[in-house]
mmCIF file of C-alpha atoms and ligand atoms in Angstrom:
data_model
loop_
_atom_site.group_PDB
_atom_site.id
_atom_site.type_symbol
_atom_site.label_atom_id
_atom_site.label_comp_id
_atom_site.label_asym_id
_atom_site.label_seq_id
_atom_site.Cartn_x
_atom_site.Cartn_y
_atom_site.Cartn_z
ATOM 1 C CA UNK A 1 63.517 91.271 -192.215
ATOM 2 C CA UNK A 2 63.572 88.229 -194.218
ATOM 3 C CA UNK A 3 63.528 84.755 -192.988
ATOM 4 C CA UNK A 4 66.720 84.025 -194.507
ATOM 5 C CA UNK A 5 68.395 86.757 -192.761
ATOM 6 C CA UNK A 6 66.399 85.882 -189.266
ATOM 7 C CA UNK A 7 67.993 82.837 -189.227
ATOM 8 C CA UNK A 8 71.152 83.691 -188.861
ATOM 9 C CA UNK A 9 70.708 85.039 -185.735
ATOM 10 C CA UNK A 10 69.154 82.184 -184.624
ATOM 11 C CA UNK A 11 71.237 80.191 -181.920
ATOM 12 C CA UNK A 12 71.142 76.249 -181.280
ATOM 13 C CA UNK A 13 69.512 75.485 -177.676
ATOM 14 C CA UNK A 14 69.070 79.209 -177.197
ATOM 15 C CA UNK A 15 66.589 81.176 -179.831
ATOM 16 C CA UNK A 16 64.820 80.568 -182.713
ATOM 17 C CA UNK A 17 62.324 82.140 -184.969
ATOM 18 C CA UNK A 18 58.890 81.247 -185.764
ATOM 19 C CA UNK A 19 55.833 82.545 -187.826
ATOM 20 C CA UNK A 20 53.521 83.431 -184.665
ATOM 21 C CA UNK A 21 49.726 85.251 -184.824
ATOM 22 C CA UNK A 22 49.175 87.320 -187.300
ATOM 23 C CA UNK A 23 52.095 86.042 -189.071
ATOM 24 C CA UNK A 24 54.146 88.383 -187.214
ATOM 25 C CA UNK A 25 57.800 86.889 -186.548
ATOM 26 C CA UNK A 26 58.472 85.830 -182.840
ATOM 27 C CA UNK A 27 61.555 85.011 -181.623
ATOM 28 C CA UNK A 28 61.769 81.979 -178.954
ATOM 29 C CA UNK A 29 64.011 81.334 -176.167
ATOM 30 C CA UNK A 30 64.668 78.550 -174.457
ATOM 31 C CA UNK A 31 67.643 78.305 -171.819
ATOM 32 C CA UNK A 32 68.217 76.883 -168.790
ATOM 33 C CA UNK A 33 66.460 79.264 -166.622
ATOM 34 C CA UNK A 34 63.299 80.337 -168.203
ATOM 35 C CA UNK A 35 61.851 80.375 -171.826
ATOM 36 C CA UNK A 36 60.457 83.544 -173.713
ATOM 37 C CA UNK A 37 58.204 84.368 -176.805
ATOM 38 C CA UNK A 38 58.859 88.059 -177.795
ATOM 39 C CA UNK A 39 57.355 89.667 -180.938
ATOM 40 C CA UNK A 40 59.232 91.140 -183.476
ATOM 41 C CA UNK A 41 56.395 93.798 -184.272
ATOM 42 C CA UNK A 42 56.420 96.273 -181.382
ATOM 43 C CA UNK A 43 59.590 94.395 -180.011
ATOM 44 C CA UNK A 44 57.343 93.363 -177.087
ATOM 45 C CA UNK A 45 57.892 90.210 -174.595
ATOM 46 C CA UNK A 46 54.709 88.259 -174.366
ATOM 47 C CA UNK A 47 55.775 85.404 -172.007
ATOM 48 C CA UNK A 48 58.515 84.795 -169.376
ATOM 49 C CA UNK A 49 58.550 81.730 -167.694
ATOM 50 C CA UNK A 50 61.454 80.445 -165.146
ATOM 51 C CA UNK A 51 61.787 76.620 -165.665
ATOM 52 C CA UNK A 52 60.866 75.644 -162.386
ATOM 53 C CA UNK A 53 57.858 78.133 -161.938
ATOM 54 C CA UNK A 54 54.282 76.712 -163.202
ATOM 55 C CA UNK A 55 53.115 80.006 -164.247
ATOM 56 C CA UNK A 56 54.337 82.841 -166.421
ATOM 57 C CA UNK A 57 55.054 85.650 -165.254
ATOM 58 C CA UNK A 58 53.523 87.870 -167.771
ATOM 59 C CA UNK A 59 49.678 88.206 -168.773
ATOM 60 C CA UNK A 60 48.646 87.883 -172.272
ATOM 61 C CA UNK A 61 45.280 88.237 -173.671
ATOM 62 C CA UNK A 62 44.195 84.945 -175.416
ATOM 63 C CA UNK A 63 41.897 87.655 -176.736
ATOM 64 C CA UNK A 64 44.542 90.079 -178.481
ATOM 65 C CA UNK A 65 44.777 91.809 -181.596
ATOM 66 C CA UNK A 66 47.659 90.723 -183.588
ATOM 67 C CA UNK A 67 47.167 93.294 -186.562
ATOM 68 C CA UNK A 68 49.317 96.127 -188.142
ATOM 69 C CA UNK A 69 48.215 98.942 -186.434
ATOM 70 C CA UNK A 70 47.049 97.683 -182.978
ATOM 71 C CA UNK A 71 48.892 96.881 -180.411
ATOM 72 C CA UNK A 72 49.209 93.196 -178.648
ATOM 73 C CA UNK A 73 47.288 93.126 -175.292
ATOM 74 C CA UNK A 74 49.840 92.076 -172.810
ATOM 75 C CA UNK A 75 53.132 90.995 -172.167
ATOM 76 C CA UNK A 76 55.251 93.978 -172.099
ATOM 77 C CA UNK A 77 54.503 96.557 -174.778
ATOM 78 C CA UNK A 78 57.277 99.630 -175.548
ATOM 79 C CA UNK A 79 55.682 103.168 -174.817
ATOM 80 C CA UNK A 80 57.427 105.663 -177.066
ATOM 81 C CA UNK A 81 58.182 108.813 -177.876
ATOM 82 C CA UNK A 82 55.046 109.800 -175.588
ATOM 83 C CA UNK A 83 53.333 108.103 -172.717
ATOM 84 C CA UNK A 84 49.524 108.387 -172.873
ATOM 85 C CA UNK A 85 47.522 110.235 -175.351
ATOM 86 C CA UNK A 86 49.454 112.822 -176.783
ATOM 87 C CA UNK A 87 48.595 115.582 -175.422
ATOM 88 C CA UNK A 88 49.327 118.026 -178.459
ATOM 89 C CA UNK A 89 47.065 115.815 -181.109
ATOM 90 C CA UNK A 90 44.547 113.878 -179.212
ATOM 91 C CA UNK A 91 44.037 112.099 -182.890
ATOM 92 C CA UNK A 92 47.635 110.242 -182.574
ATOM 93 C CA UNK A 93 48.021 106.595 -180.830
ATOM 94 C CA UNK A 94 48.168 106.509 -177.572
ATOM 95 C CA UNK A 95 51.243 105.438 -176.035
ATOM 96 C CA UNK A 96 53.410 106.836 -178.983
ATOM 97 C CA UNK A 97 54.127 104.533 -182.669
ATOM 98 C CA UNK A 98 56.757 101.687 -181.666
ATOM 99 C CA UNK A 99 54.498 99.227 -179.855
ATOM 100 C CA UNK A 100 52.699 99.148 -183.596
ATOM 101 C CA UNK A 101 56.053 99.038 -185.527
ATOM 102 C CA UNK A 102 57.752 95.937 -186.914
ATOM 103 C CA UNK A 103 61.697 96.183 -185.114
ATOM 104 C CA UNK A 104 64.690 94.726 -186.373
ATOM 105 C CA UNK A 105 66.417 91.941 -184.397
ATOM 106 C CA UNK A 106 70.883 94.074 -184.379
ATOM 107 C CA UNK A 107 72.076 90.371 -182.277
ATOM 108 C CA UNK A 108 71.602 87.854 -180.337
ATOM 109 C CA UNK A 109 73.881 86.043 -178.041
ATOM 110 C CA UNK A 110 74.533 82.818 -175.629
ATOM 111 C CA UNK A 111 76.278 84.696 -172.440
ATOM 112 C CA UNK A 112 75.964 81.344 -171.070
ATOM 113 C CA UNK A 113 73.596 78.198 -170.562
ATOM 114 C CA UNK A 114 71.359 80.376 -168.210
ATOM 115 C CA UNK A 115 71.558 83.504 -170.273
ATOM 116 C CA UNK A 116 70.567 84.656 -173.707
ATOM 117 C CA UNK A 117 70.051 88.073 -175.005
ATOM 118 C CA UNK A 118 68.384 89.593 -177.770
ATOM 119 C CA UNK A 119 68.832 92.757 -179.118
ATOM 120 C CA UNK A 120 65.849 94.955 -181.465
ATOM 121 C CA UNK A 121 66.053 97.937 -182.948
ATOM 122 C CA UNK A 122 63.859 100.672 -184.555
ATOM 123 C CA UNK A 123 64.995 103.806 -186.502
ATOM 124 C CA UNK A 124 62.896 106.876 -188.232
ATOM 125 C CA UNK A 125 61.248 106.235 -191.433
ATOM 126 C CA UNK A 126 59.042 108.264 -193.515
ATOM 127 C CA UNK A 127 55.962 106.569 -191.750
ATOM 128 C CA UNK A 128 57.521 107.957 -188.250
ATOM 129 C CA UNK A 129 58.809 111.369 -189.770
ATOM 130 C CA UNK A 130 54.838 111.909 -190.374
ATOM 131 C CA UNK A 131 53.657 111.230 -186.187
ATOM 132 C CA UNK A 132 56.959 112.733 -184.688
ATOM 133 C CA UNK A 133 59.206 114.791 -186.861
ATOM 134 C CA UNK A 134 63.071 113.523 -185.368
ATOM 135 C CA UNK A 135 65.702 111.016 -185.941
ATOM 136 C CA UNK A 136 66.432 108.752 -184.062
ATOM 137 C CA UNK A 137 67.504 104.995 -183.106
ATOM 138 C CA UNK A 138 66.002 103.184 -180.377
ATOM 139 C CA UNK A 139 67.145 99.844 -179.203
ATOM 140 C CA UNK A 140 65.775 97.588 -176.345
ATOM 141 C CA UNK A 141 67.758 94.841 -175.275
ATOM 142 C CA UNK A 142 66.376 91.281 -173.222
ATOM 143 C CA UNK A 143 67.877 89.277 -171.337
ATOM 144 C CA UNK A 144 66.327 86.100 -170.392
ATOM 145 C CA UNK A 145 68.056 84.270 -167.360
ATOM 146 C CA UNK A 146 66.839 83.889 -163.955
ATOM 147 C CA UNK A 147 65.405 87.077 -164.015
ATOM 148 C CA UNK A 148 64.146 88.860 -167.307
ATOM 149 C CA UNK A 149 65.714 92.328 -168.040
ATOM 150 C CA UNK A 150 64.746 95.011 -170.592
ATOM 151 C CA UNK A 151 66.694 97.888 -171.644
ATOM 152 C CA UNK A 152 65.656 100.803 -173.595
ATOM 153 C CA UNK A 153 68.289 102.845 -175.469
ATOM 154 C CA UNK A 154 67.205 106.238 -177.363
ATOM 155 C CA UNK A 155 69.589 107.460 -179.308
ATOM 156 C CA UNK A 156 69.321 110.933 -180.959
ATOM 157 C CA UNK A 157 70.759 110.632 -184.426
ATOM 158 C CA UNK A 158 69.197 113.946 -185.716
ATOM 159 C CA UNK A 159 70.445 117.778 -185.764
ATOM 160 C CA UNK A 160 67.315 118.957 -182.829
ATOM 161 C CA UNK A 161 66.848 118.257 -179.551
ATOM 162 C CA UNK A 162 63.770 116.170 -178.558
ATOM 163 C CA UNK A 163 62.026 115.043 -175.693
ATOM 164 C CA UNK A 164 60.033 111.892 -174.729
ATOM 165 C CA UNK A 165 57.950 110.397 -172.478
ATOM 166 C CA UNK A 166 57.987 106.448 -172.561
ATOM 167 C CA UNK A 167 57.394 102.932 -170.153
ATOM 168 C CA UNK A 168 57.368 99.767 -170.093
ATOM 169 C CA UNK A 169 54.316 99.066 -169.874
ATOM 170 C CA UNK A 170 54.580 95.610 -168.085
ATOM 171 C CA UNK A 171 51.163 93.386 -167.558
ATOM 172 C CA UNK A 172 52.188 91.031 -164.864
ATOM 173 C CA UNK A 173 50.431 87.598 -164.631
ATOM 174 C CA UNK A 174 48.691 87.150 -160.826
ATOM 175 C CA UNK A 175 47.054 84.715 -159.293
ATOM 176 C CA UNK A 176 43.768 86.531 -157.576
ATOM 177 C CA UNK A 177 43.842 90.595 -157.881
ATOM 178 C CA UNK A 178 42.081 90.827 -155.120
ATOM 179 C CA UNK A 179 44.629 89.555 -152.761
ATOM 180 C CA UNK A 180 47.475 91.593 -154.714
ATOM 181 C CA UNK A 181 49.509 93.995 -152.898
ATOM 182 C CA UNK A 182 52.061 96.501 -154.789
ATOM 183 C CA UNK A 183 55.181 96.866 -152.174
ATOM 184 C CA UNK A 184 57.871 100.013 -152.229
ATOM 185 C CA UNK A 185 54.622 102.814 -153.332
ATOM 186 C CA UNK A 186 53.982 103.400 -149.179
ATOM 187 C CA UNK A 187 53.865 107.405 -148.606
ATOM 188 C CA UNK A 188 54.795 108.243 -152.571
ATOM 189 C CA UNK A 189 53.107 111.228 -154.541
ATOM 190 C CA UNK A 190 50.816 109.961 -157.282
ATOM 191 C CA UNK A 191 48.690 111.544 -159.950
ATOM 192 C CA UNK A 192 45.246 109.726 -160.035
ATOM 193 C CA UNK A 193 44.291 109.579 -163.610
ATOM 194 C CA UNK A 194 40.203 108.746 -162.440
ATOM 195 C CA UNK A 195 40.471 111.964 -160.712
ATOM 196 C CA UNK A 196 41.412 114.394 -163.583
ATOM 197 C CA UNK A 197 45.108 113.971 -162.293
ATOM 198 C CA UNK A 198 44.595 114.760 -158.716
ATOM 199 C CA UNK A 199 47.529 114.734 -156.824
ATOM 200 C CA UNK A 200 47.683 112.564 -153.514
ATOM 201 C CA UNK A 201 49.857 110.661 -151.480
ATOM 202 C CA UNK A 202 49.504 106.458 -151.384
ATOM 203 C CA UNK A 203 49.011 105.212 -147.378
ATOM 204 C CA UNK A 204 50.091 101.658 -147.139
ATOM 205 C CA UNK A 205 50.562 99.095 -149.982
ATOM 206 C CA UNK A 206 48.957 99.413 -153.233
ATOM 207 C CA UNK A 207 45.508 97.036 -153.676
ATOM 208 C CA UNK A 208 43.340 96.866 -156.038
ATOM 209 C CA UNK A 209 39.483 96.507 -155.633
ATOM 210 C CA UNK A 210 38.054 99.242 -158.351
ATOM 211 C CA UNK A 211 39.654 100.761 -161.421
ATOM 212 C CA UNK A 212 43.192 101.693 -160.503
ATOM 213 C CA UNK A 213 45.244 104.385 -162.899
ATOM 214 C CA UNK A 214 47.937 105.883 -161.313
ATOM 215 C CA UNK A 215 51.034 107.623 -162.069
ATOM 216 C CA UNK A 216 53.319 107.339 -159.050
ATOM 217 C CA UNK A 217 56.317 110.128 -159.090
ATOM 218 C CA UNK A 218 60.079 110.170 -157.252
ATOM 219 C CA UNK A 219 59.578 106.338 -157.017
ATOM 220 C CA UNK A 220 61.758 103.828 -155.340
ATOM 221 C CA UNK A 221 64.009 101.809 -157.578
ATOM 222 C CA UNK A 222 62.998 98.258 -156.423
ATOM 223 C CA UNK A 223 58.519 97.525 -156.015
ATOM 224 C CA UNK A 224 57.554 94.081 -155.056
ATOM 225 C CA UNK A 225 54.212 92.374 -156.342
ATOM 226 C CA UNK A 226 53.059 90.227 -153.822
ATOM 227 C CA UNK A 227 50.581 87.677 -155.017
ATOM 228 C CA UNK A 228 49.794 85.217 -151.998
ATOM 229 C CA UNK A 229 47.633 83.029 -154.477
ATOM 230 C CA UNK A 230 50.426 82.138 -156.609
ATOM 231 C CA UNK A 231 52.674 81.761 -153.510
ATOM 232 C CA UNK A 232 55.102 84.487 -154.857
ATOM 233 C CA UNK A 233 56.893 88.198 -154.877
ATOM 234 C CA UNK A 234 57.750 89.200 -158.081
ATOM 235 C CA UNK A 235 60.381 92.149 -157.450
ATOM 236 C CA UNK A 236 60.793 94.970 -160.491
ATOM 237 C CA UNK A 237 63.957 96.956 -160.055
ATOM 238 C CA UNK A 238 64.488 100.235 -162.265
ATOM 239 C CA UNK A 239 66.892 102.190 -163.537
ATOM 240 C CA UNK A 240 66.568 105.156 -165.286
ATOM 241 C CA UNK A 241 63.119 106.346 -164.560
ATOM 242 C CA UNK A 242 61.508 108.692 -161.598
ATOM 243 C CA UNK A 243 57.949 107.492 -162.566
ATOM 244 C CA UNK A 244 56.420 104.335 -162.091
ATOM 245 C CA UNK A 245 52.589 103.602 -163.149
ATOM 246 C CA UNK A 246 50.112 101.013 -161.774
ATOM 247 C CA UNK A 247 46.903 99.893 -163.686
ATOM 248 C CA UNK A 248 44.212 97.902 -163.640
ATOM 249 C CA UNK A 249 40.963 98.335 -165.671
ATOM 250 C CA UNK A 250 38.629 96.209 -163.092
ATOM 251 C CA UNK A 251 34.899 95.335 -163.994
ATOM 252 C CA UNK A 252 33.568 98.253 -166.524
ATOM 253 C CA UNK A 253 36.355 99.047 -168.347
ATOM 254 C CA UNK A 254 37.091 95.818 -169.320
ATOM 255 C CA UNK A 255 33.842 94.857 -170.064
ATOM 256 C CA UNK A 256 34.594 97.325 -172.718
ATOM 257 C CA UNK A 257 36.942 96.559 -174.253
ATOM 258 C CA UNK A 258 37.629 93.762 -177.399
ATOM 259 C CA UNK A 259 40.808 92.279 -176.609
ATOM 260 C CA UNK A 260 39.878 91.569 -173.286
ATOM 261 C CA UNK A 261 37.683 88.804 -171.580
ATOM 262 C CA UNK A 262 35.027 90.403 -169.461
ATOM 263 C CA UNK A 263 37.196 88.285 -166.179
ATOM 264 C CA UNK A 264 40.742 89.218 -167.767
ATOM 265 C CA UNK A 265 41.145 92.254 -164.892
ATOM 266 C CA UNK A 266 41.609 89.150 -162.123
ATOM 267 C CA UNK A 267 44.157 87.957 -163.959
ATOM 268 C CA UNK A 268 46.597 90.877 -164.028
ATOM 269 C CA UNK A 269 48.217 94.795 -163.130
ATOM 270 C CA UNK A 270 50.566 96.625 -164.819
ATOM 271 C CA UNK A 271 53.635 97.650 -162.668
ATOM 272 C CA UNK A 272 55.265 99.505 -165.415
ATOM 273 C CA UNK A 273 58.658 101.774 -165.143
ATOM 274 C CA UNK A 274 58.788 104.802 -167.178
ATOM 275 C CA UNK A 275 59.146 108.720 -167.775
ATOM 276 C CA UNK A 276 55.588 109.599 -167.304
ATOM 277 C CA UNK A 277 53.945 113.195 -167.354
ATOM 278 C CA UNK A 278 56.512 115.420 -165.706
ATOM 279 C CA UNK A 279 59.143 112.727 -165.778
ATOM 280 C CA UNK A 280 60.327 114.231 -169.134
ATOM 281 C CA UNK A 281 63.637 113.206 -170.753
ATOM 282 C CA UNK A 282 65.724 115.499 -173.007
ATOM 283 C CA UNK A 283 67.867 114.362 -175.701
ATOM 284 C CA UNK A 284 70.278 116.818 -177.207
ATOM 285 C CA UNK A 285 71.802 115.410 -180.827
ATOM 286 C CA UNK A 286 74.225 112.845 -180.563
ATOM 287 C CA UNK A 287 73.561 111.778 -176.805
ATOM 288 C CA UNK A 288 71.617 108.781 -175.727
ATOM 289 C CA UNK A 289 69.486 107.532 -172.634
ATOM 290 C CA UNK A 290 68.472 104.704 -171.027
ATOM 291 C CA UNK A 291 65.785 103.478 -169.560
ATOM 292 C CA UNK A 292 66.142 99.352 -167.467
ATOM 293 C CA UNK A 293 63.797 97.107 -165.437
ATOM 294 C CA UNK A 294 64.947 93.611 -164.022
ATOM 295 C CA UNK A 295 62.202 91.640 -163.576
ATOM 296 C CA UNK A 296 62.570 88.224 -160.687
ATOM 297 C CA UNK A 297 61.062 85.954 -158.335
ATOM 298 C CA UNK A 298 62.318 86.728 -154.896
ATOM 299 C CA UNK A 299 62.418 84.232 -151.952
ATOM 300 C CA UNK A 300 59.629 85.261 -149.070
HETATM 301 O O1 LIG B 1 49.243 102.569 -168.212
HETATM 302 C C1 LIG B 1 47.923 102.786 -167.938
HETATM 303 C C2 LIG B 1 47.216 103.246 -169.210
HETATM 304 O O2 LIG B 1 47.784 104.426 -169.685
HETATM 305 C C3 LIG B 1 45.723 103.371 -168.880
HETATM 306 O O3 LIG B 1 45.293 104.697 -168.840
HETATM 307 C C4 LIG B 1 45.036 102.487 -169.882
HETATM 308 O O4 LIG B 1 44.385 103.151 -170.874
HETATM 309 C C5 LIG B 1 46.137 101.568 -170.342
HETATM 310 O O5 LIG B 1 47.339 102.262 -170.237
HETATM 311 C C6 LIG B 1 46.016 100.820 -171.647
HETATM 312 O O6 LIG B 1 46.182 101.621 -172.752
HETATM 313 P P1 LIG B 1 46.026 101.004 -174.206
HETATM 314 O O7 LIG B 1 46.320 102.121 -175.149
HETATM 315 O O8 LIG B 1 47.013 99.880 -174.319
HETATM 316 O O9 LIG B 1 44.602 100.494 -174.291
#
């Protein structure tokens, strides 16, 4: 999209446009509630911050990528068509093509002082055809307000049937890790992705104190992330989904990887809503799903 059609979109004491890393466009927003910064390429919120809170609520790497092809580390990148590696060519990205795909901004609007909404939008092109073979048009709408809400539309616009996996794949800002407890999991069936997928049930809150990968099925539709050091419960409620996963890469995977200080795992976990390994969707030709998460600071 060209600047000149960008800023027509843009909305006076709401959103704007500017040229951000990478010289990919970012669109900002500014209301009375909170202020965003979303990226145009991969369509994916990289900060959400309520006025009267001193810290965002999302984590992003001051180490990221910001290059065609790669994905941004943080914030809240789009998983889709697949979840993961894909299972039938190991070769392909992981977590499906979008999250390295410049979107399309379809509107914007001012519901009111406290609330503006974006809406982005990616169809097939002869780049997608070539990773996954169907037609389609996916849209994810944000809302920033008091709380920050996300929803992801696929539509099928093709003549076959296809299926996806997909997830938000949110990296939540905290305080101390190690004092982090993930609320709503208690008693729930997970697959443990650092035990070859081992099934097993969660006892208690979720903490983290060693590399956590875990794909949590038939979840709850509200989790709460308490984080004592920053003195708040950030609650994520879902629609949409039966799979919820829960990540972080603690000491030695970090350490390994680029776009990540060595420290970075203290900083965050990924709470992220989705359609993950048997939580397959199915969309005939013509029909459409959706997939939401609300994102808010709750009082104590
Ligand atoms: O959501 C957890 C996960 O699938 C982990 O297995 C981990 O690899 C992470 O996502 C990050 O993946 P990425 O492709 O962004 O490096």
């Amino acid at each position: 999209m060209t600047n000149e059609k960008l800023r027509v979109y843009g909305i006076p004491d709401h959103l704007k446009f500017r040229e951000g890393e990478g010289g990919f466009p970012f669109i900002v927003i500014s209301n009375r509630s909170a202020k965003a910064l979303i990226s145009m390429y991969g369509a994916q919120v990289l900060s959400f911050r309520l006025n009267d809170e001193h810290e965002d609520l999302l984590f992003l790497s001051q180490k990221s990528y910001y290059d065609e092809g790669k994905a941004i580390r943080g914030g809240i990148p789009v998983c889709w068509p697949w979840f993961g590696a894909d299972l039938s060519d190991p070769q392909r990205h992981n977590h499906g093509f979008v999250r390295n795909t410049p979107w399309t901004v379809l509107g914007t609007k001012a519901v009111s002082d406290l609330e503006t909404r974006v809406k982005l939008g990616v169809m097939e092109s002869n780049k997608s055809k070539a990773l996954w073979p169907y037609a389609f048009a996916l849209e994810l709408e944000i809302s920033v307000g008091k709380a920050l809400t996300l929803e992801l539309t696929t539509r099928n616009t093709g003549n076959d049937v296809f299926s996806i996996t997909q997830a938000l794949h949110s990296y939540f800002q905290v305080g101390n890790i190690q004092q982090v407890k993930v609320l709503g999991l208690e008693n729930t069936r997970y697959f443990d992705k650092l035990d070859q997928g081992a099934q097993k049930t969660q006892t208690g809150g979720v903490t983290v104190s060693e590399e956590v990968d875990r794909i949590y099925t038939d979840v709850k539709k509200e989790l709460i992330i308490d984080d004592p050091a920053f003195d708040r419960r950030i609650q994520i409620s879902s629609t949409g989904n039966n799979t919820a996963v829960v990540w972080n890469p603690w000491m030695e995977t970090t350490a390994k990887m680029a776009d990540l200080e060595n420290d970075d795992y203290q900083r965050f976990i990924c709470v992220e809503t989705g359609n993950v390994a048997t939580d397959i969707v199915q969309i005939p030709p013509g029909s459409e799903s959706s997939l939401q998460t609300k994102i808010q600071i709750i009082p104590d």
